[in-house]
């Protein structure tokens, strides 16, 4: 007899850890496949939903520690996504799971969090009431909070929360020793949950039977347990049916009716053998053995163990829980592996992002540095160009000054003091104008015209019998607002006079005109002198060097003006049938 019991006990230890249901397994496996897809596609919302659904499956099956684990995973993702509606839902479910494990402090914290992120007014209120219920030791305040939740649940037609509230109200009634009200509220909770929440109905029925047992009302406890055995969700689930019959047998034992308990346990044993529920069969064997031992019915106990051991192979072959347990174990390992893979991928992405961001930052710093260097160099270039332009602008033709002073000397030598005084007056006026505008790159058009008039008047005084001149400004030219480079035209006039007109035997003519043409100022300098080629033949080596430097400076000044101000000044010099034509185009 002892050997049989030892053998049976060893086998029982082997299967004692098995607890699963085929439906639970199928739901978890299905959600795991969705979870894999969500992770592969980086769909965090779908990932959080899968964790929530897995947690809810365990919750509905009464496995609150597992449900808590998956609700936490779901909550963390919804917090990251700032999805308030789903965050409130999962946080409340997490709090309920923790409350069912008597983790009241954690449950209180999560009810508070759910209240703060409540998506609707009713969800905020119901969570806030649960906070008040758990936080206060006062039965009156607990009753008020629960009654408020009953009203909200009835309004929202939330049967699960409504049943839970009636069950919580019964707890308060028990604290106050209000037995009739506790019984009423537990029965209300059972009636609400029995149609839509089977697992909740089972828990409430167990609470109701425990309540009756605590009050020594065994007949009502038996009646309540028999009532749930009539429900379809128990009759159709052989494992739950066996469990409820075993609990009914326990009530008979407490009622001191071992014969009734033996009948029930034999029935549970037969169902367990027939349906392949190893754990439930061994529980029935253990309880029957205890009853046989009390009644000293050793023969019945031996027959029971022999029967059990003989039917073990067939029982194990029928037991789906072994397979389901292995599937669940493998599934959870896959989930764990999936999470590890995700962590590794996230870590690789994080490191890659750090490298990329560092590279981008370095490139940005380098770009900014290059930009500042380029801008500094550009400023230096512009400054140098302005200095060069200023230098060129202030440079007066030494030959012009020298000749002007020679002319004055000649007027004085010939006792022509009046001519000398007039020349010096014009020359000083021209020099004052040049010096006044020497600091500016552009001067008003009218001032430039005045300077050119002075210059031509001086040259006319010096070479009175050599040329006449004319300055024509088109009516289309806006003389009030137009700005042009100061003394840019003078070198071309000087060339026309000194290298073209003064070598003519008869009197020549110099024409300077300004005209508006397609948003440009068109400047023409036309003389009827000896022309470029004949002029070259007349020049000395010194004159060739001086002219080359003078024209080079003028053209360099035009280039600098184009670089600095985008004026697009274009200059062309060419022989014409009766002299030389200089044409200058400049943007307004």
Coordinates of C-alpha atoms in Angstrom, one line a residue:
X1 CA 0.0 0.0 0.0
X2 CA 2.8 2.5 0.9
X3 CA 4.8 1.7 -2.3
X4 CA 1.7 2.4 -4.4
X5 CA 1.2 5.7 -2.7
X6 CA 4.9 6.7 -3.1
X7 CA 4.8 5.8 -6.8
X8 CA 1.6 7.7 -7.3
X9 CA 3.0 10.7 -5.4
X10 CA 6.1 10.7 -7.6
X11 CA 3.9 10.7 -10.7
X12 CA 1.7 13.5 -9.3
X13 CA 4.8 15.7 -8.7
X14 CA 5.6 15.2 -12.4
X15 CA 2.3 16.5 -13.5
X16 CA 1.5 18.9 -10.6
X17 CA 2.9 21.9 -12.4
X18 CA 0.6 21.5 -15.4
X19 CA -2.2 24.1 -15.7
X20 CA -3.5 25.2 -19.0
X21 CA -6.5 25.2 -21.3
X22 CA -6.6 24.6 -25.0
X23 CA -8.5 27.9 -25.6
X24 CA -6.0 29.9 -23.6
X25 CA -3.1 28.3 -25.5
X26 CA -4.7 29.0 -28.9
X27 CA -5.3 32.7 -28.0
X28 CA -1.8 33.2 -26.7
X29 CA -0.2 31.5 -29.7
X30 CA -2.4 33.5 -32.1
X31 CA -1.4 36.8 -30.4
X32 CA 2.3 35.8 -30.4
X33 CA 2.1 35.5 -34.3
X34 CA 0.6 39.0 -34.4
X35 CA 3.3 40.2 -32.0
X36 CA 6.1 38.8 -34.3
X37 CA 4.6 40.6 -37.3
X38 CA 4.2 43.9 -35.3
X39 CA 7.9 43.7 -34.2
X40 CA 9.1 42.9 -37.7
X41 CA 7.1 45.8 -39.2
X42 CA 8.1 48.1 -36.3
X43 CA 4.4 48.7 -35.6
X44 CA 4.5 49.7 -31.9
X45 CA 0.8 50.2 -31.6
X46 CA 0.1 46.7 -32.8
X47 CA 2.9 45.4 -30.5
X48 CA 1.2 47.0 -27.5
X49 CA -2.2 45.7 -28.5
X50 CA -0.8 42.1 -28.7
X51 CA 0.8 42.4 -25.2
X52 CA -2.6 43.7 -23.9
X53 CA -4.5 40.8 -25.5
X54 CA -2.1 38.2 -24.1
X55 CA -2.4 39.8 -20.7
X56 CA -6.2 39.8 -20.9
X57 CA -6.3 36.1 -21.9
X58 CA -4.3 35.3 -18.8
X59 CA -6.5 37.6 -16.7
X60 CA -9.7 36.0 -17.9
X61 CA -8.2 32.6 -17.1
X62 CA -7.4 33.8 -13.5
X63 CA -3.6 33.8 -14.0
X64 CA -3.1 37.3 -12.6
X65 CA 0.7 37.2 -12.2
X66 CA 1.1 36.5 -15.9
X67 CA -1.5 39.1 -16.9
X68 CA 0.3 41.7 -14.8
X69 CA 3.5 40.9 -16.6
X70 CA 2.0 41.5 -20.1
X71 CA -0.1 44.5 -19.1
X72 CA 3.1 46.2 -17.9
X73 CA 4.7 45.6 -21.3
X74 CA 1.7 47.0 -23.1
X75 CA 1.5 50.0 -20.7
X76 CA 5.2 50.9 -21.3
X77 CA 4.6 51.1 -25.1
X78 CA 1.4 53.1 -24.9
X79 CA 3.1 55.6 -22.6
X80 CA 5.9 55.9 -25.3
X81 CA 3.2 56.5 -28.0
X82 CA 1.2 58.8 -25.7
X83 CA -1.9 56.9 -26.7
X84 CA -4.1 58.1 -23.8
X85 CA -7.2 56.0 -24.6
X86 CA -5.4 52.7 -24.7
X87 CA -3.1 53.8 -21.9
X88 CA -6.0 54.4 -19.6
X89 CA -7.5 51.0 -20.5
X90 CA -4.3 48.9 -19.9
X91 CA -3.4 50.9 -16.7
X92 CA -6.8 50.1 -15.2
X93 CA -6.6 46.5 -16.2
X94 CA -3.1 46.3 -14.6
X95 CA -4.5 47.8 -11.4
X96 CA -7.3 45.2 -11.3
X97 CA -4.8 42.4 -11.9
X98 CA -2.6 43.7 -9.0
X99 CA -5.7 44.1 -6.7
X100 CA -6.6 40.5 -7.4
X101 CA -3.1 39.6 -6.2
X102 CA -3.6 41.8 -3.1
X103 CA -0.9 44.2 -4.3
X104 CA -2.9 47.1 -3.1
X105 CA -0.2 49.7 -3.1
X106 CA 0.7 49.1 -6.7
X107 CA -3.0 48.8 -7.7
X108 CA -3.6 52.2 -6.0
X109 CA -0.8 53.8 -7.9
X110 CA -2.1 52.5 -11.3
X111 CA -5.7 53.5 -10.5
X112 CA -4.4 57.0 -9.9
X113 CA -2.4 56.9 -13.2
X114 CA -5.5 55.7 -15.1
X115 CA -7.6 58.5 -13.5
X116 CA -5.1 61.1 -14.7
X117 CA -5.0 59.9 -18.3
X118 CA -8.7 59.0 -18.4
X119 CA -9.9 59.4 -22.0
X120 CA -13.5 60.1 -21.0
X121 CA -15.1 61.8 -18.0
X122 CA -16.7 58.5 -16.9
X123 CA -13.3 56.6 -17.1
X124 CA -11.6 59.4 -15.0
X125 CA -14.4 59.2 -12.5
X126 CA -14.5 55.4 -12.2
X127 CA -10.7 55.2 -11.6
X128 CA -10.8 58.1 -9.2
X129 CA -13.5 56.2 -7.2
X130 CA -11.3 53.1 -7.1
X131 CA -8.5 55.2 -5.7
X132 CA -10.8 56.5 -3.0
X133 CA -12.0 52.9 -2.3
X134 CA -8.5 51.5 -1.8
X135 CA -7.0 54.6 -0.1
X136 CA -9.5 55.0 2.7
X137 CA -10.0 52.8 5.8
X138 CA -13.5 54.3 6.3
X139 CA -16.3 51.9 5.4
X140 CA -18.6 54.8 4.7
X141 CA -16.2 56.4 2.1
X142 CA -15.6 53.0 0.5
X143 CA -19.4 52.5 0.2
X144 CA -19.8 56.0 -1.4
X145 CA -17.0 55.3 -3.9
X146 CA -18.4 51.9 -4.9
X147 CA -22.0 53.3 -5.2
X148 CA -20.6 56.0 -7.6
X149 CA -19.0 53.3 -9.7
X150 CA -22.2 51.2 -9.8
X151 CA -24.0 54.2 -11.2
X152 CA -21.3 54.8 -13.8
X153 CA -21.1 51.1 -14.8
X154 CA -24.9 50.9 -15.1
X155 CA -24.9 54.0 -17.3
X156 CA -22.1 52.7 -19.5
X157 CA -23.6 49.2 -19.5
X158 CA -20.2 47.8 -18.3
X159 CA -21.2 44.4 -16.8
X160 CA -17.7 43.4 -15.8
X161 CA -17.1 46.6 -13.7
X162 CA -20.7 46.5 -12.4
X163 CA -20.3 42.9 -11.1
X164 CA -16.9 43.8 -9.5
X165 CA -18.5 46.8 -7.8
X166 CA -21.2 44.6 -6.2
X167 CA -18.6 42.2 -5.1
X168 CA -16.6 45.0 -3.5
X169 CA -19.7 46.3 -1.8
X170 CA -20.2 42.8 -0.3
X171 CA -16.7 43.0 1.1
X172 CA -17.6 46.2 2.9
X173 CA -20.8 44.6 4.1
X174 CA -18.8 41.7 5.6
X175 CA -16.5 44.2 7.3
X176 CA -19.7 45.8 8.8
X177 CA -21.1 42.3 9.7
X178 CA -24.1 43.1 7.5
X179 CA -24.7 39.5 6.4
X180 CA -28.0 39.9 4.5
X181 CA -26.7 42.8 2.5
X182 CA -23.4 41.0 1.7
X183 CA -25.4 38.0 0.5
X184 CA -27.6 40.2 -1.6
X185 CA -24.7 42.0 -3.2
X186 CA -22.7 38.8 -4.0
X187 CA -25.8 37.3 -5.6
X188 CA -26.2 40.5 -7.7
X189 CA -22.6 40.3 -8.7
X190 CA -23.0 36.6 -9.7
X191 CA -26.2 37.2 -11.8
X192 CA -24.5 40.1 -13.7
X193 CA -21.3 38.3 -14.5
X194 CA -22.6 34.8 -15.2
X195 CA -23.8 35.6 -18.7
X196 CA -20.8 37.6 -20.0
X197 CA -17.8 36.9 -17.8
X198 CA -17.5 33.2 -16.9
X199 CA -14.2 33.5 -15.1
X200 CA -15.5 36.4 -13.0
X201 CA -18.7 34.4 -12.3
X202 CA -16.6 31.5 -11.1
X203 CA -14.6 33.7 -8.8
X204 CA -17.7 35.4 -7.4
X205 CA -19.4 32.0 -6.9
X206 CA -16.4 30.8 -4.9
X207 CA -16.5 34.0 -2.9
X208 CA -20.2 33.4 -2.2
X209 CA -19.8 29.8 -1.2
X210 CA -16.8 30.8 1.1
X211 CA -19.1 33.5 2.6
X212 CA -21.8 30.9 3.4
X213 CA -19.2 28.5 4.8
X214 CA -17.7 31.2 7.0
X215 CA -21.2 31.7 8.4
X216 CA -21.8 27.9 8.8
X217 CA -24.6 28.0 6.3
X218 CA -23.5 24.8 4.4
X219 CA -26.8 24.2 2.7
X220 CA -26.7 27.6 1.0
X221 CA -23.1 27.0 0.0
X222 CA -24.1 23.6 -1.5
X223 CA -27.0 25.3 -3.3
X224 CA -24.7 28.0 -4.7
X225 CA -22.1 25.5 -5.9
X226 CA -24.8 23.3 -7.5
X227 CA -26.2 26.4 -9.2
X228 CA -22.9 27.1 -11.1
X229 CA -22.7 23.4 -12.1
X230 CA -25.8 24.0 -14.1
X231 CA -24.2 26.8 -16.2
X232 CA -23.3 26.0 -19.8
X233 CA -19.7 27.4 -19.5
X234 CA -19.1 24.8 -16.7
X235 CA -21.0 21.9 -18.3
X236 CA -19.1 22.4 -21.6
X237 CA -15.7 22.6 -19.9
X238 CA -15.0 19.2 -18.3
X239 CA -11.9 20.5 -16.4
X240 CA -13.9 23.3 -14.8
X241 CA -16.8 20.8 -14.1
X242 CA -14.4 18.5 -12.2
X243 CA -13.0 21.4 -10.2
X244 CA -16.4 22.6 -9.2
X245 CA -17.5 19.1 -8.2
X246 CA -14.3 18.8 -6.1
X247 CA -15.1 22.1 -4.4
X248 CA -18.7 20.9 -3.8
X249 CA -17.3 17.7 -2.2
X250 CA -15.1 19.9 0.1
X251 CA -18.3 21.6 1.3
X252 CA -19.8 18.2 2.1
X253 CA -16.7 17.3 4.1
X254 CA -16.9 20.6 6.1
X255 CA -20.6 19.8 6.6
X256 CA -19.4 16.5 8.1
X257 CA -21.1 14.4 5.3
X258 CA -18.2 12.2 4.1
X259 CA -20.5 9.8 2.2
X260 CA -21.9 12.6 0.0
X261 CA -18.3 13.8 -0.6
X262 CA -17.2 10.3 -1.6
X263 CA -20.0 10.1 -4.2
X264 CA -19.0 13.5 -5.6
X265 CA -15.3 12.7 -5.7
X266 CA -15.9 9.4 -7.5
X267 CA -17.9 11.3 -10.1
X268 CA -15.1 13.9 -10.5
X269 CA -12.6 11.1 -10.8
X270 CA -14.5 9.3 -13.5
X271 CA -14.9 12.5 -15.5
X272 CA -11.2 13.3 -15.2
X273 CA -10.2 9.8 -16.3
X274 CA -12.6 9.9 -19.3
X275 CA -11.6 13.4 -20.4
X276 CA -7.9 13.1 -19.7
X277 CA -7.4 15.6 -16.8
X278 CA -4.4 14.1 -15.0
X279 CA -4.1 16.8 -12.3
X280 CA -7.8 16.7 -11.5
X281 CA -7.8 12.9 -11.3
X282 CA -4.9 12.8 -8.9
X283 CA -6.6 15.5 -6.7
X284 CA -9.8 13.3 -6.6
X285 CA -7.6 10.3 -5.6
X286 CA -5.9 12.2 -2.8
X287 CA -9.2 13.4 -1.4
X288 CA -10.8 10.0 -1.6
X289 CA -7.7 8.4 0.0
X290 CA -8.0 10.9 2.9
X291 CA -11.7 10.0 3.4
X292 CA -11.0 6.3 3.2
X293 CA -8.2 6.6 5.7
X294 CA -10.4 8.4 8.2
X295 CA -13.0 5.7 7.8
X296 CA -10.2 3.1 8.0
X297 CA -11.4 1.6 4.6
X298 CA -7.9 0.5 3.5
X299 CA -9.2 -2.0 0.9
X300 CA -11.1 0.8 -0.9
X301 CA -8.0 3.0 -0.9
X302 CA -5.8 0.2 -2.3
X303 CA -8.3 -0.5 -5.1
X304 CA -8.5 3.2 -5.9
X305 CA -4.7 3.5 -6.2
X306 CA -4.4 0.3 -8.3
X307 CA -7.1 1.6 -10.6
X308 CA -5.4 5.0 -10.9
X309 CA -2.0 3.5 -11.6
X310 CA -3.4 1.1 -14.2
X311 CA -5.2 3.9 -16.1
X312 CA -2.3 6.4 -16.0
X313 CA -0.9 5.6 -19.5
X314 CA -4.4 6.0 -21.1
X315 CA -5.0 9.1 -18.9
X316 CA -1.7 10.8 -20.0
X317 CA -2.4 10.0 -23.6
X318 CA -5.7 11.9 -23.4
X319 CA -4.3 14.8 -21.4
X320 CA -4.2 17.9 -23.6
X321 CA -2.8 20.0 -20.7
X322 CA 0.6 18.4 -21.2
X323 CA 0.8 19.5 -24.8
X324 CA -0.8 22.9 -24.0
X325 CA 1.7 23.5 -21.3
X326 CA 4.6 22.7 -23.6
X327 CA 3.1 25.0 -26.3
X328 CA 2.6 27.8 -23.8
X329 CA 6.2 27.3 -22.5
X330 CA 7.6 27.4 -26.0
X331 CA 5.4 30.4 -26.9
X332 CA 6.6 32.4 -23.9
X333 CA 10.2 31.5 -24.8
X334 CA 9.6 32.8 -28.3
X335 CA 8.1 36.0 -26.9
X336 CA 11.2 36.3 -24.6
X337 CA 13.5 35.7 -27.6
X338 CA 11.5 38.2 -29.6
X339 CA 12.0 40.8 -27.0
X340 CA 15.7 40.1 -26.8
X341 CA 16.0 40.3 -30.6
X342 CA 14.2 43.6 -30.4
X343 CA 16.5 44.9 -27.7
X344 CA 19.5 43.9 -29.8
X345 CA 18.1 45.6 -32.9
X346 CA 17.2 48.7 -30.9
X347 CA 20.7 48.8 -29.5
X348 CA 22.2 48.4 -32.9
X349 CA 19.9 51.1 -34.3
X350 CA 20.7 53.3 -31.3
X351 CA 24.5 52.9 -31.9
X352 CA 24.0 53.4 -35.6
X353 CA 22.0 56.5 -34.9
X354 CA 24.6 57.8 -32.5
X355 CA 27.3 57.3 -35.2
X356 CA 25.0 58.9 -37.8
X357 CA 24.1 61.8 -35.6
X358 CA 27.8 62.3 -34.6
X359 CA 28.8 62.2 -38.3
X360 CA 26.0 64.7 -39.1
X361 CA 27.0 66.9 -36.2
X362 CA 30.6 66.7 -37.3
X363 CA 29.6 67.6 -40.9
X364 CA 27.4 70.4 -39.7
X365 CA 30.3 71.8 -37.6
X366 CA 32.6 71.4 -40.5
X367 CA 30.1 73.0 -42.8
X368 CA 29.6 75.9 -40.4
X369 CA 33.3 76.2 -40.0
X370 CA 33.8 76.2 -43.8
X371 CA 31.0 78.7 -44.1
X372 CA 32.6 81.1 -41.6
X373 CA 36.0 80.6 -43.2
X374 CA 34.5 81.2 -46.6
X375 CA 32.5 84.3 -45.4
X376 CA 35.6 85.6 -43.7
X377 CA 37.6 85.1 -46.8
X378 CA 34.8 86.7 -48.8
X379 CA 34.8 89.7 -46.5
X380 CA 38.6 89.9 -46.8
X381 CA 38.3 89.7 -50.6
X382 CA 35.6 92.3 -50.7
X383 CA 37.5 94.5 -48.4
X384 CA 40.6 94.1 -50.5
X385 CA 38.6 94.8 -53.6
X386 CA 37.2 97.9 -52.0
X387 CA 40.7 99.0 -51.0
X388 CA 41.9 98.4 -54.6
X389 CA 38.9 100.2 -56.0
X390 CA 39.5 103.1 -53.7
X391 CA 43.1 103.2 -54.7
X392 CA 42.2 103.2 -58.3
X393 CA 39.5 105.8 -57.8
X394 CA 41.8 108.2 -56.0
X395 CA 44.6 107.8 -58.6
X396 CA 44.8 110.8 -60.8
X397 CA 46.6 110.6 -64.0
X398 CA 50.1 112.1 -63.3
X399 CA 50.4 113.2 -66.9
X400 CA 47.1 115.1 -66.6
X401 CA 48.3 116.9 -63.5
X402 CA 51.7 117.5 -65.0
X403 CA 50.2 118.9 -68.2
X404 CA 47.7 121.0 -66.3
X405 CA 50.5 122.6 -64.3
X406 CA 52.6 123.1 -67.5
X407 CA 49.6 124.9 -69.1
X408 CA 49.4 127.2 -66.1
X409 CA 53.2 127.8 -66.3
X410 CA 52.8 128.6 -70.0
X411 CA 50.0 131.1 -69.4
X412 CA 52.1 132.8 -66.8
X413 CA 55.2 132.8 -69.0
X414 CA 53.2 134.6 -71.8
X415 CA 52.0 137.2 -69.3
X416 CA 48.4 135.8 -69.8
X417 CA 47.5 136.0 -66.1
X418 CA 43.8 136.0 -66.8
X419 CA 43.9 132.7 -68.7
X420 CA 46.2 131.3 -66.0
X421 CA 43.8 132.4 -63.2
X422 CA 40.7 131.0 -65.1
X423 CA 42.5 127.7 -65.7
X424 CA 43.6 127.4 -62.1
X425 CA 40.1 128.1 -60.9
X426 CA 38.6 125.4 -63.1
X427 CA 41.5 123.0 -62.2
X428 CA 41.0 123.6 -58.4
X429 CA 37.2 123.1 -58.8
X430 CA 37.8 119.8 -60.7
X431 CA 40.3 118.6 -58.0
X432 CA 37.8 119.5 -55.2
X433 CA 35.1 117.5 -56.9
X434 CA 37.4 114.5 -57.4
X435 CA 38.6 114.7 -53.8
X436 CA 35.0 115.1 -52.5
X437 CA 33.8 112.0 -54.2
X438 CA 37.0 109.9 -53.8
X439 CA 35.5 108.0 -50.8
X440 CA 32.4 106.8 -52.7
X441 CA 32.1 104.0 -55.2
X442 CA 29.0 105.6 -56.8
X443 CA 28.1 109.3 -57.0
X444 CA 24.9 111.0 -58.2
X445 CA 24.7 111.3 -62.0
X446 CA 24.5 115.1 -62.0
X447 CA 27.7 115.4 -59.9
X448 CA 29.5 113.1 -62.5
X449 CA 28.2 115.3 -65.3
X450 CA 29.5 118.4 -63.5
X451 CA 33.0 116.8 -63.1
X452 CA 33.1 115.8 -66.7
X453 CA 32.0 119.3 -67.8
X454 CA 34.9 120.8 -65.7
X455 CA 37.4 118.4 -67.1
X456 CA 36.4 119.0 -70.7
X457 CA 36.4 122.8 -70.1
X458 CA 40.0 122.5 -68.8
X459 CA 41.1 120.5 -71.8
X460 CA 39.3 122.9 -74.1
X461 CA 41.2 125.8 -72.5
X462 CA 44.5 124.0 -73.1
X463 CA 43.7 122.9 -76.7
X464 CA 41.3 125.6 -77.8
X465 CA 42.0 125.2 -81.5
X466 CA 41.9 121.4 -81.5
X467 CA 38.4 120.3 -80.7
X468 CA 34.9 121.2 -79.6
X469 CA 32.7 119.0 -77.4
X470 CA 29.1 118.2 -76.6
X471 CA 27.4 116.3 -73.7
X472 CA 23.9 114.9 -74.5
X473 CA 21.7 113.4 -71.8
X474 CA 18.5 111.6 -73.0
X475 CA 15.2 112.6 -71.5
X476 CA 14.6 109.0 -70.5
X477 CA 17.5 109.0 -68.1
X478 CA 16.4 109.7 -64.5
X479 CA 19.1 112.2 -63.4
X480 CA 17.7 112.6 -59.9
X481 CA 18.0 109.0 -58.7
X482 CA 20.7 107.6 -61.0
X483 CA 24.1 106.7 -59.4
X484 CA 27.2 105.9 -61.5
X485 CA 30.9 105.3 -60.7
X486 CA 32.7 108.6 -60.3
X487 CA 35.3 109.6 -62.9
X488 CA 35.0 106.2 -64.7
X489 CA 34.3 108.0 -68.0
X490 CA 37.2 110.6 -67.7
X491 CA 40.0 108.3 -68.8
X492 CA 38.2 107.6 -72.1
X493 CA 37.7 111.3 -72.7
X494 CA 41.4 112.0 -71.9
X495 CA 42.4 109.2 -74.4
X496 CA 40.1 110.7 -77.1
X497 CA 41.6 114.2 -76.6
X498 CA 45.3 113.4 -76.1
X499 CA 45.7 110.5 -78.5
X500 CA 43.1 111.3 -81.1
X501 CA 42.0 114.9 -81.4
X502 CA 45.2 116.8 -80.6
X503 CA 47.0 115.1 -83.6
X504 CA 44.4 116.3 -86.1
X505 CA 45.4 119.1 -88.4
X506 CA 41.8 120.5 -88.5
X507 CA 39.5 121.1 -85.5
X508 CA 37.9 117.9 -84.2
X509 CA 34.7 117.1 -82.3
X510 CA 34.1 115.0 -79.1
X511 CA 30.6 113.8 -78.3
X512 CA 29.5 112.3 -75.0
X513 CA 26.0 110.8 -74.8
X514 CA 23.9 109.1 -72.1
X515 CA 20.8 107.0 -73.1
X516 CA 18.4 104.5 -71.4
X517 CA 18.2 101.2 -73.3
X518 CA 16.5 98.1 -71.9
X519 CA 17.0 98.8 -68.2
X520 CA 20.6 99.8 -68.9
X521 CA 22.5 103.0 -69.2
X522 CA 24.2 103.3 -72.5
X523 CA 27.2 105.7 -72.6
X524 CA 28.9 106.6 -75.9
X525 CA 32.1 108.6 -76.3
X526 CA 32.7 109.4 -80.0
X527 CA 35.6 111.4 -81.4
X528 CA 36.7 112.1 -85.0
X529 CA 40.4 112.0 -84.2
X530 CA 43.1 110.1 -86.1
X531 CA 42.0 106.7 -84.8
X532 CA 43.6 104.0 -82.7
X533 CA 46.1 102.7 -85.3
X534 CA 47.5 106.1 -86.4
X535 CA 47.6 107.2 -82.7
X536 CA 49.9 104.3 -81.9
X537 CA 52.4 105.4 -84.5
X538 CA 52.6 108.9 -83.0
X539 CA 53.3 107.7 -79.5
X540 CA 56.7 107.6 -77.8
X541 CA 57.8 104.6 -75.7
X542 CA 57.0 106.6 -72.5
X543 CA 53.5 107.5 -73.8
X544 CA 52.8 103.8 -74.7
X545 CA 53.7 102.7 -71.2
X546 CA 51.7 105.4 -69.5
X547 CA 48.6 104.7 -71.6
X548 CA 48.8 101.0 -71.0
X549 CA 48.8 101.6 -67.3
X550 CA 46.0 104.1 -67.4
X551 CA 43.6 101.9 -69.4
X552 CA 44.6 98.8 -67.4
X553 CA 43.6 100.7 -64.2
X554 CA 40.3 101.8 -65.7
X555 CA 39.4 98.3 -66.9
X556 CA 40.5 96.8 -63.5
X557 CA 38.2 99.3 -61.8
X558 CA 35.3 98.2 -64.0
X559 CA 36.0 94.5 -63.1
X560 CA 36.0 95.3 -59.4
X561 CA 32.7 97.2 -59.7
X562 CA 31.2 94.2 -61.4
X563 CA 32.4 91.8 -58.7
X564 CA 31.3 93.9 -55.8
X565 CA 28.0 95.4 -57.1
X566 CA 26.9 93.1 -59.9
X567 CA 26.5 96.1 -62.2
X568 CA 27.5 94.1 -65.3
X569 CA 29.4 97.0 -66.8
X570 CA 30.6 96.2 -70.3
X571 CA 33.1 98.4 -72.2
X572 CA 34.0 98.2 -75.9
X573 CA 36.5 100.4 -77.8
X574 CA 36.7 100.3 -81.6
X575 CA 37.7 102.3 -84.6
X576 CA 35.0 103.9 -86.6
X577 CA 35.2 105.3 -90.2
X578 CA 35.8 108.8 -88.8
X579 CA 37.5 108.2 -85.4
X580 CA 37.1 106.1 -82.3
X581 CA 33.8 104.9 -80.6
X582 CA 33.8 103.9 -76.9
X583 CA 30.6 102.3 -75.7
X584 CA 29.8 101.5 -72.1
X585 CA 26.7 99.6 -70.9
X586 CA 25.8 99.5 -67.2
X587 CA 22.7 98.2 -65.3
X588 CA 20.6 100.7 -63.5

